[in-house]
PDB file of C-alpha atoms in Angstrom:
ATOM      1  CA  VAL K   1       0.140   0.130  -0.119  1.00 95.00           C
ATOM      2  CA  ARG K   2       2.581   2.808   0.912  1.00 97.00           C
ATOM      3  CA  ALA K   3       4.740   2.199  -2.454  1.00 97.00           C
ATOM      4  CA  TRP K   4       1.040   2.411  -4.215  1.00 97.00           C
ATOM      5  CA  ALA K   5       0.565   5.242  -2.265  1.00 98.00           C
ATOM      6  CA  GLU K   6       4.314   6.984  -2.896  1.00 98.00           C
ATOM      7  CA  ALA K   7       4.173   6.124  -6.851  1.00 98.00           C
ATOM      8  CA  ASP K   8       0.584   7.818  -7.382  1.00 98.00           C
ATOM      9  CA  SER K   9       1.188   6.186 -11.125  1.00 95.00           C
ATOM     10  CA  ASP K  10      -1.939   8.445 -12.250  1.00 95.00           C
ATOM     11  CA  ASN K  11      -1.501  11.229  -9.940  1.00 97.00           C
ATOM     12  CA  GLN K  12      -4.858  10.159  -8.671  1.00 97.00           C
ATOM     13  CA  LEU K  13      -4.158  10.508  -4.878  1.00 98.00           C
ATOM     14  CA  LYS K  14      -2.190  14.379  -5.691  1.00 97.00           C
ATOM     15  CA  ALA K  15      -5.072  15.565  -7.212  1.00 97.00           C
ATOM     16  CA  MET K  16      -7.227  15.184  -4.634  1.00 97.00           C
ATOM     17  CA  HIS K  17      -6.788  17.701  -1.985  1.00 96.00           C
ATOM     18  CA  ILE K  18      -8.627  20.328   0.774  1.00 93.00           C
ATOM     19  CA  GLY K  19     -10.283  23.326  -1.010  1.00 91.00           C
ATOM     20  CA  LYS K  20      -7.361  25.868  -0.998  1.00 92.00           C
ATOM     21  CA  HIS K  21      -4.997  24.010   1.111  1.00 95.00           C
ATOM     22  CA  LYS K  22      -3.600  22.279  -2.422  1.00 95.00           C
ATOM     23  CA  HIS K  23      -0.539  21.032  -0.366  1.00 96.00           C
ATOM     24  CA  VAL K  24      -2.258  18.382   1.857  1.00 97.00           C
ATOM     25  CA  THR K  25      -3.414  15.917  -0.403  1.00 98.00           C
ATOM     26  CA  ALA K  26      -4.908  12.570  -0.224  1.00 98.00           C
ATOM     27  CA  GLN K  27      -1.306  10.996  -0.860  1.00 98.00           C
ATOM     28  CA  LEU K  28      -0.255  13.025   2.193  1.00 98.00           C
ATOM     29  CA  LEU K  29      -3.123  12.089   4.229  1.00 98.00           C
ATOM     30  CA  ILE K  30      -2.595   8.359   3.715  1.00 98.00           C
ATOM     31  CA  LEU K  31       0.979   8.085   3.717  1.00 98.00           C
ATOM     32  CA  ARG K  32       0.862  10.037   7.430  1.00 98.00           C
ATOM     33  CA  ARG K  33      -2.368   7.768   8.843  1.00 97.00           C
ATOM     34  CA  LEU K  34      -0.601   4.511   7.489  1.00 96.00           C
ATOM     35  CA  PRO K  35       1.007   2.612  10.790  1.00 96.00           C
ATOM     36  CA  PRO K  36       3.104   3.909  12.747  1.00 95.00           C
ATOM     37  CA  GLU K  37      -0.246   6.452  12.484  1.00 96.00           C
ATOM     38  CA  THR K  38       0.323  10.259  12.725  1.00 97.00           C
ATOM     39  CA  PRO K  39      -2.532  11.243  15.584  1.00 98.00           C
ATOM     40  CA  TRP K  40      -5.320  13.328  13.605  1.00 98.00           C
ATOM     41  CA  LYS K  41      -4.795  16.113  16.144  1.00 98.00           C
ATOM     42  CA  ALA K  42      -0.946  16.250  15.328  1.00 98.00           C
ATOM     43  CA  LEU K  43      -1.717  16.755  11.593  1.00 98.00           C
ATOM     44  CA  ALA K  44      -4.119  19.188  11.997  1.00 98.00           C
ATOM     45  CA  SER K  45      -1.879  21.252  14.249  1.00 98.00           C
ATOM     46  CA  GLU K  46       0.850  20.756  11.572  1.00 97.00           C
ATOM     47  CA  TYR K  47      -1.729  21.846   8.857  1.00 97.00           C
ATOM     48  CA  ASP K  48      -3.555  24.410  10.550  1.00 96.00           C
ATOM     49  CA  ILE K  49      -6.537  22.415   9.133  1.00 97.00           C
ATOM     50  CA  SER K  50      -9.350  21.247  11.397  1.00 97.00           C
ATOM     51  CA  ILE K  51      -9.158  17.926  12.784  1.00 98.00           C
ATOM     52  CA  GLY K  52     -12.683  17.190  10.939  1.00 97.00           C
ATOM     53  CA  THR K  53     -11.567  18.762   7.570  1.00 97.00           C
ATOM     54  CA  LEU K  54      -8.871  16.084   7.243  1.00 97.00           C
ATOM     55  CA  SER K  55     -10.929  13.353   8.384  1.00 96.00           C
ATOM     56  CA  SER K  56     -13.358  14.463   6.179  1.00 96.00           C
ATOM     57  CA  LEU K  57     -11.177  14.166   3.281  1.00 97.00           C
ATOM     58  CA  TYR K  58     -10.068  10.948   4.213  1.00 98.00           C
ATOM     59  CA  GLN K  59     -13.013   9.935   5.044  1.00 97.00           C
ATOM     60  CA  ARG K  60     -14.880  10.679   1.582  1.00 96.00           C
ATOM     61  CA  LYS K  61     -11.629  10.201  -0.709  1.00 97.00           C
ATOM     62  CA  CYS K  62      -8.614   8.596   0.862  1.00 98.00           C
ATOM     63  CA  ILE K  63     -10.746   5.167   1.867  1.00 97.00           C
ATOM     64  CA  LYS K  64     -12.647   4.935  -0.961  1.00 97.00           C
ATOM     65  CA  ALA K  65      -9.308   4.927  -3.139  1.00 97.00           C
ATOM     66  CA  LEU K  66      -7.546   2.254  -0.973  1.00 97.00           C
ATOM     67  CA  ARG K  67     -10.984   0.178  -1.017  1.00 96.00           C
ATOM     68  CA  GLU K  68     -10.288   0.416  -4.726  1.00 96.00           C
ATOM     69  CA  TYR K  69      -6.688  -0.288  -4.537  1.00 96.00           C
ATOM     70  CA  GLY K  70      -7.568  -3.016  -2.498  1.00 95.00           C
ATOM     71  CA  GLN K  71      -9.803  -4.868  -4.750  1.00 96.00           C
ATOM     72  CA  GLN K  72      -7.446  -4.310  -7.682  1.00 93.00           C
ATOM     73  CA  GLN K  73      -5.048  -6.287  -5.601  1.00 94.00           C
ATOM     74  CA  GLY K  74      -7.647  -8.778  -4.708  1.00 93.00           C
ATOM     75  CA  PHE K  75      -7.432  -8.174  -0.915  1.00 89.00           C
ATOM     76  CA  PHE K  76     -10.979  -8.323  -1.048  1.00 81.00           C
TER      77      PHE K  76
END
């Protein structure tokens, strides 16, 4: 999963971001939430974005992308 997210060969993960915070992408969140997980509170503080906003992108976009990748790889 880490290699897939780091490569982001089709730039799908980099294209998903939080509104005007184009530097906070789905790629960044996925990589930072993989073990060892960076806590939401730490990410919110680091990027000066609310936990709810970060979590919302993760729930709406990252989980979907992770699920699609898992299906393509035959994980489930």
